């Protein structure tokens, strides 16, 4: 199969879809890989690194899209990239379609087969291709939140760890999954008073087992969220419903009642965010203020630590990329129900139930799309 890796063009997105070691694996399986010049530079990977791994270098993204059968990316394709897709071409990347009707319509119109990293599943119900980026974003959320709390950045002027004689900051984490538990790891390490809120007793027990008496765990109710968020210095939203829009746990009214200069870091912004006042931002302009509350809602947080993120992502995507290339998408999905759950759009049809429900589209079962 002919596989292409274009340079990411989202603002301040420095990751790349394949690293040279992944390219070498694909080449050893008999495939050809074309990489747009400079695609890996943001992760410290040169064109020469890719050439040594067996790739060819293309001068433009147009050349890559027109020449290959499968595109491997990191972030969702922007409008100019979606216009380059063609019927039957495979797109393998993060998509986050539920809050993005424009992208969904364009992908349907393209006729391409679009497989989303974030809805590929594992036997234990986890999301293996989302997990490493959730780990990165969770850990980053406390770092960026701590910076936003500095007075010069609009925050309350609170040091999360406090100092002797002055209490530490209060961190509330909404969601005890991968991102939430990684946020807790860093918040506790910085010395902050840290609370995880979740509706799953299993998630709360897991957090208690991992962090012991250092962590506070609270079952999620409206009263609990209201009480905790109004007293927090830093609120980190990590709630995820696979494929669907994130639930709005923090209302506009609740934001108005937070401490002036408190910070919200909405890690769930890729799926629309879990705060009613959240809107996607970029690394170029990461924050804005609503009712005196600093909002950090960067939709590609892991892109800031691009080398770490790129290698972590390739560690989990490579086996699936190889399966798609070795077998073709229909056979690969037929052989692996978990990869089949990643199919979001194919042949003009929406093939993931949560995406269809979120956008009011007709759902077509993946099996029906594969038979078409």
GROMACS .gro file of C-alpha atoms in nm:
model
  372
    1UNK     CA    1   0.000   0.000   0.000
    2UNK     CA    2   0.108   0.359  -0.065
    3UNK     CA    3   0.103   0.553   0.263
    4UNK     CA    4   0.139   0.928   0.303
    5UNK     CA    5   0.236   1.153   0.593
    6UNK     CA    6   0.157   1.523   0.538
    7UNK     CA    7   0.289   1.798   0.761
    8UNK     CA    8   0.037   1.902   1.027
    9UNK     CA    9  -0.103   2.251   0.964
   10UNK     CA   10  -0.316   2.313   1.273
   11UNK     CA   11  -0.184   2.618   1.462
   12UNK     CA   12   0.123   2.521   1.668
   13UNK     CA   13   0.080   2.151   1.597
   14UNK     CA   14   0.427   2.000   1.590
   15UNK     CA   15   0.355   1.627   1.603
   16UNK     CA   16   0.382   1.399   1.301
   17UNK     CA   17   0.182   1.090   1.201
   18UNK     CA   18   0.473   0.846   1.160
   19UNK     CA   19   0.822   0.844   1.307
   20UNK     CA   20   1.113   0.696   1.107
   21UNK     CA   21   1.107   0.366   1.299
   22UNK     CA   22   0.740   0.323   1.205
   23UNK     CA   23   0.823   0.402   0.844
   24UNK     CA   24   1.092   0.134   0.848
   25UNK     CA   25   0.843  -0.124   0.977
   26UNK     CA   26   0.598  -0.039   0.700
   27UNK     CA   27   0.869  -0.058   0.435
   28UNK     CA   28   0.982  -0.397   0.567
   29UNK     CA   29   0.622  -0.513   0.519
   30UNK     CA   30   0.649  -0.420   0.151
   31UNK     CA   31   0.470  -0.084   0.160
   32UNK     CA   32   0.586   0.254   0.031
   33UNK     CA   33   0.578   0.569   0.245
   34UNK     CA   34   0.580   0.928   0.122
   35UNK     CA   35   0.648   1.205   0.376
   36UNK     CA   36   0.600   1.575   0.312
   37UNK     CA   37   0.925   1.766   0.352
   38UNK     CA   38   0.965   1.909   0.700
   39UNK     CA   39   0.678   1.704   0.843
   40UNK     CA   40   0.889   1.574   1.131
   41UNK     CA   41   1.090   1.883   1.217
   42UNK     CA   42   0.860   1.985   1.501
   43UNK     CA   43   0.937   1.654   1.671
   44UNK     CA   44   1.309   1.678   1.598
   45UNK     CA   45   1.297   1.442   1.297
   46UNK     CA   46   1.468   1.543   0.974
   47UNK     CA   47   1.392   1.449   0.614
   48UNK     CA   48   1.719   1.255   0.614
   49UNK     CA   49   1.593   1.046   0.907
   50UNK     CA   50   1.292   0.947   0.699
   51UNK     CA   51   1.497   0.877   0.387
   52UNK     CA   52   1.725   0.645   0.587
   53UNK     CA   53   1.413   0.462   0.708
   54UNK     CA   54   1.306   0.405   0.346
   55UNK     CA   55   1.061   0.688   0.282
   56UNK     CA   56   1.048   0.921  -0.014
   57UNK     CA   57   1.014   1.294   0.044
   58UNK     CA   58   0.743   1.498  -0.127
   59UNK     CA   59   0.768   1.872  -0.182
   60UNK     CA   60   0.404   1.951  -0.103
   61UNK     CA   61   0.101   1.819   0.080
   62UNK     CA   62  -0.087   1.809  -0.251
   63UNK     CA   63   0.171   1.563  -0.383
   64UNK     CA   64   0.124   1.339  -0.079
   65UNK     CA   65  -0.256   1.338  -0.087
   66UNK     CA   66  -0.272   1.274  -0.461
   67UNK     CA   67  -0.022   0.985  -0.463
   68UNK     CA   68  -0.120   0.764  -0.171
   69UNK     CA   69  -0.393   0.523  -0.068
   70UNK     CA   70  -0.378   0.594   0.306
   71UNK     CA   71  -0.310   0.919   0.489
   72UNK     CA   72  -0.171   0.889   0.843
   73UNK     CA   73  -0.198   1.210   1.047
   74UNK     CA   74  -0.227   1.329   1.404
   75UNK     CA   75  -0.496   1.598   1.414
   76UNK     CA   76  -0.824   1.626   1.230
   77UNK     CA   77  -0.788   1.748   0.870
   78UNK     CA   78  -0.855   2.116   0.820
   79UNK     CA   79  -1.079   2.235   0.536
   80UNK     CA   80  -0.796   2.261   0.283
   81UNK     CA   81  -0.688   1.904   0.365
   82UNK     CA   82  -1.041   1.766   0.354
   83UNK     CA   83  -1.074   1.904   0.002
   84UNK     CA   84  -0.779   1.686  -0.105
   85UNK     CA   85  -0.933   1.357   0.009
   86UNK     CA   86  -1.089   1.133  -0.254
   87UNK     CA   87  -1.331   0.840  -0.264
   88UNK     CA   88  -1.183   0.518  -0.134
   89UNK     CA   89  -0.883   0.684   0.028
   90UNK     CA   90  -0.816   0.590   0.391
   91UNK     CA   91  -0.768   0.859   0.655
   92UNK     CA   92  -0.626   0.740   0.988
   93UNK     CA   93  -0.601   1.015   1.251
   94UNK     CA   94  -0.779   1.183   1.541
   95UNK     CA   95  -1.112   1.322   1.420
   96UNK     CA   96  -1.329   1.428   1.720
   97UNK     CA   97  -1.635   1.466   1.497
   98UNK     CA   98  -1.912   1.502   1.756
   99UNK     CA   99  -1.867   1.879   1.806
  100UNK     CA  100  -1.761   1.943   1.444
  101UNK     CA  101  -2.046   1.923   1.189
  102UNK     CA  102  -1.847   2.104   0.919
  103UNK     CA  103  -1.568   1.849   0.926
  104UNK     CA  104  -1.818   1.564   0.930
  105UNK     CA  105  -2.002   1.697   0.624
  106UNK     CA  106  -1.675   1.743   0.434
  107UNK     CA  107  -1.555   1.393   0.517
  108UNK     CA  108  -1.889   1.250   0.406
  109UNK     CA  109  -1.867   1.445   0.080
  110UNK     CA  110  -1.511   1.326   0.016
  111UNK     CA  111  -1.612   0.959  -0.004
  112UNK     CA  112  -1.304   0.869   0.199
  113UNK     CA  113  -1.286   0.599   0.466
  114UNK     CA  114  -1.212   0.783   0.791
  115UNK     CA  115  -1.090   0.589   1.094
  116UNK     CA  116  -1.057   0.783   1.420
  117UNK     CA  117  -0.788   0.703   1.673
  118UNK     CA  118  -1.011   0.816   1.959
  119UNK     CA  119  -1.286   0.556   1.907
  120UNK     CA  120  -1.069   0.248   1.853
  121UNK     CA  121  -1.130   0.026   2.155
  122UNK     CA  122  -0.959  -0.250   2.351
  123UNK     CA  123  -1.095  -0.569   2.503
  124UNK     CA  124  -1.113  -0.408   2.848
  125UNK     CA  125  -1.323  -0.118   2.718
  126UNK     CA  126  -1.039   0.136   2.716
  127UNK     CA  127  -0.935   0.356   2.424
  128UNK     CA  128  -0.576   0.251   2.349
  129UNK     CA  129  -0.502   0.514   2.084
  130UNK     CA  130  -0.636   0.796   2.300
  131UNK     CA  131  -0.467   0.682   2.622
  132UNK     CA  132  -0.113   0.816   2.562
  133UNK     CA  133  -0.239   1.159   2.460
  134UNK     CA  134  -0.475   1.161   2.758
  135UNK     CA  135  -0.174   1.085   2.978
  136UNK     CA  136   0.015   1.377   2.824
  137UNK     CA  137  -0.278   1.618   2.840
  138UNK     CA  138  -0.360   1.520   3.198
  139UNK     CA  139  -0.006   1.584   3.314
  140UNK     CA  140   0.018   1.906   3.116
  141UNK     CA  141  -0.313   2.036   3.252
  142UNK     CA  142  -0.168   2.099   3.596
  143UNK     CA  143   0.145   2.264   3.454
  144UNK     CA  144  -0.053   2.507   3.240
  145UNK     CA  145  -0.309   2.559   3.514
  146UNK     CA  146  -0.034   2.650   3.761
  147UNK     CA  147   0.104   2.904   3.514
  148UNK     CA  148  -0.241   3.051   3.450
  149UNK     CA  149  -0.287   3.102   3.825
  150UNK     CA  150   0.003   3.347   3.824
  151UNK     CA  151  -0.119   3.704   3.858
  152UNK     CA  152   0.056   3.819   3.542
  153UNK     CA  153  -0.150   3.564   3.348
  154UNK     CA  154  -0.479   3.678   3.497
  155UNK     CA  155  -0.496   3.426   3.778
  156UNK     CA  156  -0.547   3.453   4.154
  157UNK     CA  157  -0.176   3.467   4.228
  158UNK     CA  158  -0.183   3.128   4.399
  159UNK     CA  159   0.113   2.888   4.417
  160UNK     CA  160  -0.037   2.541   4.389
  161UNK     CA  161   0.204   2.387   4.639
  162UNK     CA  162   0.180   2.671   4.888
  163UNK     CA  163   0.466   2.742   5.130
  164UNK     CA  164   0.506   2.689   5.505
  165UNK     CA  165   0.242   2.898   5.678
  166UNK     CA  166   0.034   2.945   5.359
  167UNK     CA  167  -0.205   2.669   5.243
  168UNK     CA  168  -0.167   2.506   4.901
  169UNK     CA  169  -0.400   2.563   4.609
  170UNK     CA  170  -0.720   2.366   4.569
  171UNK     CA  171  -0.739   2.151   4.252
  172UNK     CA  172  -1.065   1.985   4.145
  173UNK     CA  173  -1.048   1.725   3.868
  174UNK     CA  174  -1.373   1.635   3.694
  175UNK     CA  175  -1.333   1.278   3.573
  176UNK     CA  176  -1.118   1.000   3.714
  177UNK     CA  177  -1.012   0.832   3.390
  178UNK     CA  178  -0.671   0.836   3.224
  179UNK     CA  179  -0.641   1.215   3.191
  180UNK     CA  180  -0.788   1.278   3.534
  181UNK     CA  181  -0.563   1.032   3.715
  182UNK     CA  182  -0.256   1.172   3.541
  183UNK     CA  183  -0.361   1.524   3.636
  184UNK     CA  184  -0.395   1.406   3.995
  185UNK     CA  185  -0.044   1.257   3.984
  186UNK     CA  186   0.109   1.593   3.896
  187UNK     CA  187  -0.117   1.802   4.122
  188UNK     CA  188  -0.031   1.587   4.422
  189UNK     CA  189   0.335   1.597   4.328
  190UNK     CA  190   0.321   1.975   4.333
  191UNK     CA  191   0.167   1.968   4.679
  192UNK     CA  192  -0.183   2.087   4.588
  193UNK     CA  193  -0.496   1.982   4.771
  194UNK     CA  194  -0.647   1.753   4.509
  195UNK     CA  195  -0.997   1.614   4.458
  196UNK     CA  196  -1.116   1.373   4.188
  197UNK     CA  197  -1.488   1.376   4.106
  198UNK     CA  198  -1.645   1.088   3.914
  199UNK     CA  199  -1.975   0.899   3.883
  200UNK     CA  200  -1.797   0.565   3.871
  201UNK     CA  201  -1.729   0.402   4.209
  202UNK     CA  202  -1.471   0.188   4.030
  203UNK     CA  203  -1.282   0.499   3.915
  204UNK     CA  204  -1.294   0.648   4.263
  205UNK     CA  205  -1.166   0.327   4.423
  206UNK     CA  206  -0.892   0.306   4.162
  207UNK     CA  207  -0.782   0.661   4.248
  208UNK     CA  208  -0.792   0.586   4.621
  209UNK     CA  209  -0.587   0.269   4.570
  210UNK     CA  210  -0.330   0.452   4.359
  211UNK     CA  211  -0.289   0.770   4.563
  212UNK     CA  212  -0.395   0.664   4.910
  213UNK     CA  213  -0.504   0.920   5.164
  214UNK     CA  214  -0.339   1.205   4.974
  215UNK     CA  215  -0.631   1.220   4.728
  216UNK     CA  216  -0.987   1.323   4.803
  217UNK     CA  217  -1.247   1.130   4.602
  218UNK     CA  218  -1.605   1.254   4.565
  219UNK     CA  219  -1.900   1.091   4.391
  220UNK     CA  220  -2.027   1.323   4.120
  221UNK     CA  221  -2.359   1.497   4.190
  222UNK     CA  222  -2.474   1.844   4.097
  223UNK     CA  223  -2.442   1.955   4.461
  224UNK     CA  224  -2.090   1.815   4.488
  225UNK     CA  225  -1.975   1.982   4.167
  226UNK     CA  226  -2.126   2.317   4.270
  227UNK     CA  227  -1.961   2.306   4.611
  228UNK     CA  228  -1.619   2.194   4.493
  229UNK     CA  229  -1.593   2.416   4.184
  230UNK     CA  230  -1.692   2.735   4.369
  231UNK     CA  231  -1.411   2.675   4.620
  232UNK     CA  232  -1.146   2.565   4.370
  233UNK     CA  233  -0.842   2.756   4.251
  234UNK     CA  234  -0.797   2.524   3.951
  235UNK     CA  235  -1.066   2.311   3.785
  236UNK     CA  236  -0.953   2.050   3.533
  237UNK     CA  237  -1.223   1.898   3.311
  238UNK     CA  238  -1.138   1.555   3.175
  239UNK     CA  239  -1.480   1.393   3.128
  240UNK     CA  240  -1.506   1.171   2.821
  241UNK     CA  241  -1.791   0.984   2.656
  242UNK     CA  242  -1.628   0.792   2.365
  243UNK     CA  243  -1.721   0.950   2.033
  244UNK     CA  244  -1.987   1.175   2.185
  245UNK     CA  245  -1.995   1.539   2.290
  246UNK     CA  246  -1.867   1.595   2.643
  247UNK     CA  247  -2.137   1.659   2.905
  248UNK     CA  248  -2.156   2.016   3.035
  249UNK     CA  249  -2.080   1.974   3.402
  250UNK     CA  250  -1.980   2.335   3.474
  251UNK     CA  251  -2.262   2.576   3.391
  252UNK     CA  252  -2.235   2.946   3.310
  253UNK     CA  253  -2.397   3.026   3.641
  254UNK     CA  254  -2.141   2.815   3.826
  255UNK     CA  255  -1.855   2.996   3.649
  256UNK     CA  256  -1.996   3.326   3.777
  257UNK     CA  257  -1.979   3.192   4.133
  258UNK     CA  258  -1.615   3.077   4.116
  259UNK     CA  259  -1.337   3.266   4.291
  260UNK     CA  260  -1.215   3.564   4.083
  261UNK     CA  261  -0.894   3.463   3.906
  262UNK     CA  262  -0.960   3.090   3.935
  263UNK     CA  263  -0.863   2.879   3.633
  264UNK     CA  264  -1.047   2.621   3.422
  265UNK     CA  265  -0.839   2.386   3.207
  266UNK     CA  266  -1.084   2.201   2.982
  267UNK     CA  267  -0.902   1.893   2.857
  268UNK     CA  268  -1.234   1.771   2.713
  269UNK     CA  269  -1.242   2.055   2.460
  270UNK     CA  270  -1.164   1.816   2.171
  271UNK     CA  271  -1.514   1.677   2.229
  272UNK     CA  272  -1.674   2.018   2.283
  273UNK     CA  273  -1.565   2.074   2.643
  274UNK     CA  274  -1.733   2.004   2.977
  275UNK     CA  275  -1.784   2.369   3.068
  276UNK     CA  276  -2.060   2.581   2.910
  277UNK     CA  277  -1.821   2.875   2.871
  278UNK     CA  278  -1.548   2.672   2.700
  279UNK     CA  279  -1.449   2.732   2.338
  280UNK     CA  280  -1.150   2.588   2.159
  281UNK     CA  281  -0.829   2.790   2.166
  282UNK     CA  282  -0.480   2.740   2.023
  283UNK     CA  283  -0.128   2.742   2.159
  284UNK     CA  284  -0.090   3.084   1.995
  285UNK     CA  285  -0.372   3.229   2.209
  286UNK     CA  286  -0.440   2.965   2.473
  287UNK     CA  287  -0.653   3.154   2.724
  288UNK     CA  288  -0.946   3.392   2.757
  289UNK     CA  289  -1.144   3.526   3.052
  290UNK     CA  290  -1.516   3.488   3.123
  291UNK     CA  291  -1.663   3.648   3.437
  292UNK     CA  292  -1.315   3.681   3.584
  293UNK     CA  293  -1.229   3.313   3.532
  294UNK     CA  294  -0.929   3.221   3.318
  295UNK     CA  295  -1.013   2.950   3.062
  296UNK     CA  296  -0.741   2.737   2.900
  297UNK     CA  297  -0.904   2.534   2.622
  298UNK     CA  298  -0.629   2.438   2.376
  299UNK     CA  299  -0.763   2.162   2.153
  300UNK     CA  300  -0.424   2.002   2.087
  301UNK     CA  301  -0.245   2.029   2.419
  302UNK     CA  302  -0.001   1.740   2.353
  303UNK     CA  303   0.127   1.924   2.044
  304UNK     CA  304   0.328   2.149   2.276
  305UNK     CA  305   0.544   1.854   2.382
  306UNK     CA  306   0.560   1.717   2.032
  307UNK     CA  307   0.854   1.482   2.057
  308UNK     CA  308   0.724   1.299   2.362
  309UNK     CA  309   0.372   1.293   2.219
  310UNK     CA  310   0.473   1.176   1.871
  311UNK     CA  311   0.668   0.876   1.995
  312UNK     CA  312   0.402   0.787   2.253
  313UNK     CA  313   0.134   0.799   1.985
  314UNK     CA  314   0.331   0.589   1.737
  315UNK     CA  315   0.386   0.323   2.000
  316UNK     CA  316   0.012   0.250   1.997
  317UNK     CA  317  -0.093   0.336   1.642
  318UNK     CA  318   0.173   0.138   1.454
  319UNK     CA  319   0.012  -0.209   1.493
  320UNK     CA  320  -0.317  -0.075   1.356
  321UNK     CA  321  -0.144   0.111   1.074
  322UNK     CA  322   0.032  -0.209   0.976
  323UNK     CA  323  -0.296  -0.404   0.985
  324UNK     CA  324  -0.469  -0.152   0.759
  325UNK     CA  325  -0.177  -0.151   0.516
  326UNK     CA  326  -0.120  -0.528   0.515
  327UNK     CA  327  -0.485  -0.632   0.481
  328UNK     CA  328  -0.667  -0.332   0.339
  329UNK     CA  329  -0.923  -0.150   0.551
  330UNK     CA  330  -1.216  -0.386   0.494
  331UNK     CA  331  -1.031  -0.702   0.592
  332UNK     CA  332  -0.851  -0.530   0.880
  333UNK     CA  333  -1.181  -0.410   1.023
  334UNK     CA  334  -1.348  -0.745   0.962
  335UNK     CA  335  -1.070  -0.920   1.156
  336UNK     CA  336  -1.065  -0.674   1.448
  337UNK     CA  337  -1.388  -0.551   1.607
  338UNK     CA  338  -1.192  -0.300   1.815
  339UNK     CA  339  -1.040  -0.137   1.508
  340UNK     CA  340  -1.385  -0.151   1.347
  341UNK     CA  341  -1.511   0.075   1.627
  342UNK     CA  342  -1.274   0.339   1.493
  343UNK     CA  343  -1.465   0.369   1.165
  344UNK     CA  344  -1.644   0.706   1.182
  345UNK     CA  345  -1.720   0.791   0.818
  346UNK     CA  346  -1.711   0.577   0.505
  347UNK     CA  347  -1.849   0.625   0.157
  348UNK     CA  348  -2.050   0.929   0.258
  349UNK     CA  349  -2.206   0.759   0.563
  350UNK     CA  350  -2.158   0.820   0.937
  351UNK     CA  351  -2.060   0.485   1.087
  352UNK     CA  352  -2.023   0.560   1.457
  353UNK     CA  353  -2.344   0.572   1.663
  354UNK     CA  354  -2.231   0.842   1.907
  355UNK     CA  355  -2.117   1.070   1.625
  356UNK     CA  356  -2.444   1.020   1.437
  357UNK     CA  357  -2.647   1.092   1.751
  358UNK     CA  358  -2.447   1.404   1.837
  359UNK     CA  359  -2.485   1.551   1.487
  360UNK     CA  360  -2.834   1.432   1.396
  361UNK     CA  361  -2.702   1.215   1.115
  362UNK     CA  362  -2.829   0.875   1.004
  363UNK     CA  363  -2.618   0.597   1.150
  364UNK     CA  364  -2.490   0.324   0.918
  365UNK     CA  365  -2.341   0.017   1.082
  366UNK     CA  366  -1.972  -0.032   0.997
  367UNK     CA  367  -2.050  -0.377   0.861
  368UNK     CA  368  -2.295  -0.225   0.612
  369UNK     CA  369  -2.039   0.033   0.501
  370UNK     CA  370  -1.779  -0.241   0.458
  371UNK     CA  371  -2.017  -0.440   0.239
  372UNK     CA  372  -2.102  -0.142   0.018
   0.00000   0.00000   0.00000
